[in-house]
């Protein structure tokens, strides 16, 4: 996602937002401190770090408070929740080609 943020697409066809995120590889007890240090705000979406197409790789969790953060199981990615009204635009970039798909 950082590559998309660095492209400054917001000047092209409207606003492109990239949620703040944090990768947690191990040690669930350190998650609340890491979230505070990274400046992330609750609620957070927790996504598995592995994206291998399995059912497990599509499981998401929402953490609404500090207590919920302690129940998460690394490795995972934490992203700030952004209310997008159910509409997402997926941006695919391969070389010089950029494709945007509405979902």
PDB file of C-alpha atoms in Angstrom:
ATOM      1  CA  UNK A   1       0.000   0.000   0.000  1.00  0.00           C
ATOM      2  CA  UNK A   2       2.890   2.353   0.589  1.00  0.00           C
ATOM      3  CA  UNK A   3       3.721   2.210  -3.139  1.00  0.00           C
ATOM      4  CA  UNK A   4       0.201   3.412  -3.967  1.00  0.00           C
ATOM      5  CA  UNK A   5       0.427   6.227  -1.415  1.00  0.00           C
ATOM      6  CA  UNK A   6       3.786   7.310  -2.858  1.00  0.00           C
ATOM      7  CA  UNK A   7       2.294   7.613  -6.376  1.00  0.00           C
ATOM      8  CA  UNK A   8       0.263  10.721  -5.456  1.00  0.00           C
ATOM      9  CA  UNK A   9      -2.747   9.542  -7.475  1.00  0.00           C
ATOM     10  CA  UNK A  10      -4.974  12.056  -5.684  1.00  0.00           C
ATOM     11  CA  UNK A  11      -4.043  14.702  -8.270  1.00  0.00           C
ATOM     12  CA  UNK A  12      -5.230  12.495 -11.137  1.00  0.00           C
ATOM     13  CA  UNK A  13      -8.815  11.311 -10.762  1.00  0.00           C
ATOM     14  CA  UNK A  14      -9.991  12.238  -7.287  1.00  0.00           C
ATOM     15  CA  UNK A  15      -8.946  11.263  -3.786  1.00  0.00           C
ATOM     16  CA  UNK A  16      -6.975   8.075  -3.220  1.00  0.00           C
ATOM     17  CA  UNK A  17      -6.654   7.151   0.428  1.00  0.00           C
ATOM     18  CA  UNK A  18      -4.427   4.514   1.925  1.00  0.00           C
ATOM     19  CA  UNK A  19      -5.205   3.472   5.503  1.00  0.00           C
ATOM     20  CA  UNK A  20      -2.382   3.543   8.029  1.00  0.00           C
ATOM     21  CA  UNK A  21      -1.174   0.034   8.746  1.00  0.00           C
ATOM     22  CA  UNK A  22       1.197  -1.912  10.939  1.00  0.00           C
ATOM     23  CA  UNK A  23       2.664  -5.402  10.536  1.00  0.00           C
ATOM     24  CA  UNK A  24       2.868  -7.517  13.686  1.00  0.00           C
ATOM     25  CA  UNK A  25       4.991 -10.636  13.229  1.00  0.00           C
ATOM     26  CA  UNK A  26       5.003 -12.010  16.796  1.00  0.00           C
ATOM     27  CA  UNK A  27       4.414 -11.252  20.471  1.00  0.00           C
ATOM     28  CA  UNK A  28       0.739 -10.354  20.865  1.00  0.00           C
ATOM     29  CA  UNK A  29       1.438  -8.697  24.222  1.00  0.00           C
ATOM     30  CA  UNK A  30       3.337  -5.899  22.440  1.00  0.00           C
ATOM     31  CA  UNK A  31       0.453  -5.015  20.082  1.00  0.00           C
ATOM     32  CA  UNK A  32      -1.137  -2.180  22.146  1.00  0.00           C
ATOM     33  CA  UNK A  33       2.215  -0.424  22.576  1.00  0.00           C
ATOM     34  CA  UNK A  34       3.092  -0.876  18.873  1.00  0.00           C
ATOM     35  CA  UNK A  35      -0.307   0.558  17.857  1.00  0.00           C
ATOM     36  CA  UNK A  36       0.193   3.620  20.065  1.00  0.00           C
ATOM     37  CA  UNK A  37       3.765   4.118  18.842  1.00  0.00           C
ATOM     38  CA  UNK A  38       2.628   3.928  15.191  1.00  0.00           C
ATOM     39  CA  UNK A  39      -0.115   6.499  15.830  1.00  0.00           C
ATOM     40  CA  UNK A  40      -2.939   4.216  14.707  1.00  0.00           C
ATOM     41  CA  UNK A  41      -6.448   4.935  15.965  1.00  0.00           C
ATOM     42  CA  UNK A  42      -9.102   2.401  16.902  1.00  0.00           C
ATOM     43  CA  UNK A  43     -11.074   0.662  15.515  1.00  0.00           C
ATOM     44  CA  UNK A  44      -8.561  -1.445  13.617  1.00  0.00           C
ATOM     45  CA  UNK A  45      -9.047  -4.199  11.067  1.00  0.00           C
ATOM     46  CA  UNK A  46      -6.819  -7.228  11.688  1.00  0.00           C
ATOM     47  CA  UNK A  47      -5.887  -9.239   8.600  1.00  0.00           C
ATOM     48  CA  UNK A  48      -3.721 -12.357   8.371  1.00  0.00           C
ATOM     49  CA  UNK A  49      -0.221 -11.637   7.110  1.00  0.00           C
ATOM     50  CA  UNK A  50      -0.347 -14.693   4.843  1.00  0.00           C
ATOM     51  CA  UNK A  51      -2.365 -14.113   1.666  1.00  0.00           C
ATOM     52  CA  UNK A  52      -2.291 -17.561   0.086  1.00  0.00           C
ATOM     53  CA  UNK A  53      -5.909 -17.794  -1.118  1.00  0.00           C
ATOM     54  CA  UNK A  54      -6.972 -20.124   1.703  1.00  0.00           C
ATOM     55  CA  UNK A  55     -10.133 -19.489   3.723  1.00  0.00           C
ATOM     56  CA  UNK A  56      -7.945 -18.511   6.696  1.00  0.00           C
ATOM     57  CA  UNK A  57      -6.212 -15.788   4.664  1.00  0.00           C
ATOM     58  CA  UNK A  58      -9.585 -14.043   4.142  1.00  0.00           C
ATOM     59  CA  UNK A  59     -10.595 -13.927   7.821  1.00  0.00           C
ATOM     60  CA  UNK A  60     -10.817 -10.422   9.262  1.00  0.00           C
ATOM     61  CA  UNK A  61     -11.260  -9.189  12.818  1.00  0.00           C
ATOM     62  CA  UNK A  62     -12.195  -5.788  14.198  1.00  0.00           C
ATOM     63  CA  UNK A  63     -10.506  -4.457  17.319  1.00  0.00           C
ATOM     64  CA  UNK A  64     -12.554  -1.722  18.976  1.00  0.00           C
ATOM     65  CA  UNK A  65     -10.509  -1.319  22.171  1.00  0.00           C
ATOM     66  CA  UNK A  66      -7.164  -2.113  23.823  1.00  0.00           C
ATOM     67  CA  UNK A  67      -8.543  -5.345  25.337  1.00  0.00           C
ATOM     68  CA  UNK A  68      -9.405  -6.673  21.862  1.00  0.00           C
ATOM     69  CA  UNK A  69      -5.848  -5.991  20.674  1.00  0.00           C
ATOM     70  CA  UNK A  70      -4.520  -8.474  23.239  1.00  0.00           C
ATOM     71  CA  UNK A  71      -6.707 -11.253  21.807  1.00  0.00           C
ATOM     72  CA  UNK A  72      -5.197 -11.033  18.317  1.00  0.00           C
ATOM     73  CA  UNK A  73      -2.873 -13.751  17.064  1.00  0.00           C
ATOM     74  CA  UNK A  74       0.189 -12.717  15.036  1.00  0.00           C
ATOM     75  CA  UNK A  75       1.397 -12.717  12.349  1.00  0.00           C
ATOM     76  CA  UNK A  76      -1.059 -10.103  11.095  1.00  0.00           C
ATOM     77  CA  UNK A  77      -1.544  -6.684   9.556  1.00  0.00           C
ATOM     78  CA  UNK A  78      -3.463  -4.007  11.452  1.00  0.00           C
ATOM     79  CA  UNK A  79      -5.158  -1.294   9.395  1.00  0.00           C
ATOM     80  CA  UNK A  80      -7.161   1.701  10.514  1.00  0.00           C
ATOM     81  CA  UNK A  81     -10.838   1.181   9.727  1.00  0.00           C
ATOM     82  CA  UNK A  82     -12.092   3.541   7.039  1.00  0.00           C
ATOM     83  CA  UNK A  83     -15.845   3.763   6.505  1.00  0.00           C
ATOM     84  CA  UNK A  84     -16.127   3.640   2.726  1.00  0.00           C
ATOM     85  CA  UNK A  85     -19.857   3.038   2.435  1.00  0.00           C
ATOM     86  CA  UNK A  86     -19.321  -0.437   1.020  1.00  0.00           C
ATOM     87  CA  UNK A  87     -17.531   0.813  -2.110  1.00  0.00           C
ATOM     88  CA  UNK A  88     -13.877   0.022  -2.695  1.00  0.00           C
ATOM     89  CA  UNK A  89     -11.595   0.781  -5.573  1.00  0.00           C
ATOM     90  CA  UNK A  90      -8.863  -1.804  -6.021  1.00  0.00           C
ATOM     91  CA  UNK A  91      -5.725  -0.456  -7.683  1.00  0.00           C
ATOM     92  CA  UNK A  92      -3.593  -2.953  -9.604  1.00  0.00           C
ATOM     93  CA  UNK A  93      -0.170  -1.883 -10.843  1.00  0.00           C
ATOM     94  CA  UNK A  94       2.027  -3.944 -13.138  1.00  0.00           C
ATOM     95  CA  UNK A  95       4.987  -2.119 -14.615  1.00  0.00           C
ATOM     96  CA  UNK A  96       3.624   1.015 -16.279  1.00  0.00           C
ATOM     97  CA  UNK A  97       0.035  -0.318 -16.393  1.00  0.00           C
ATOM     98  CA  UNK A  98      -2.436   0.890 -13.762  1.00  0.00           C
ATOM     99  CA  UNK A  99      -5.915  -0.639 -13.537  1.00  0.00           C
ATOM    100  CA  UNK A 100      -8.650   0.501 -11.140  1.00  0.00           C
ATOM    101  CA  UNK A 101     -11.609  -1.756 -10.417  1.00  0.00           C
ATOM    102  CA  UNK A 102     -14.685  -0.749  -8.412  1.00  0.00           C
ATOM    103  CA  UNK A 103     -15.899  -3.386  -5.928  1.00  0.00           C
TER     104      UNK A 103
END
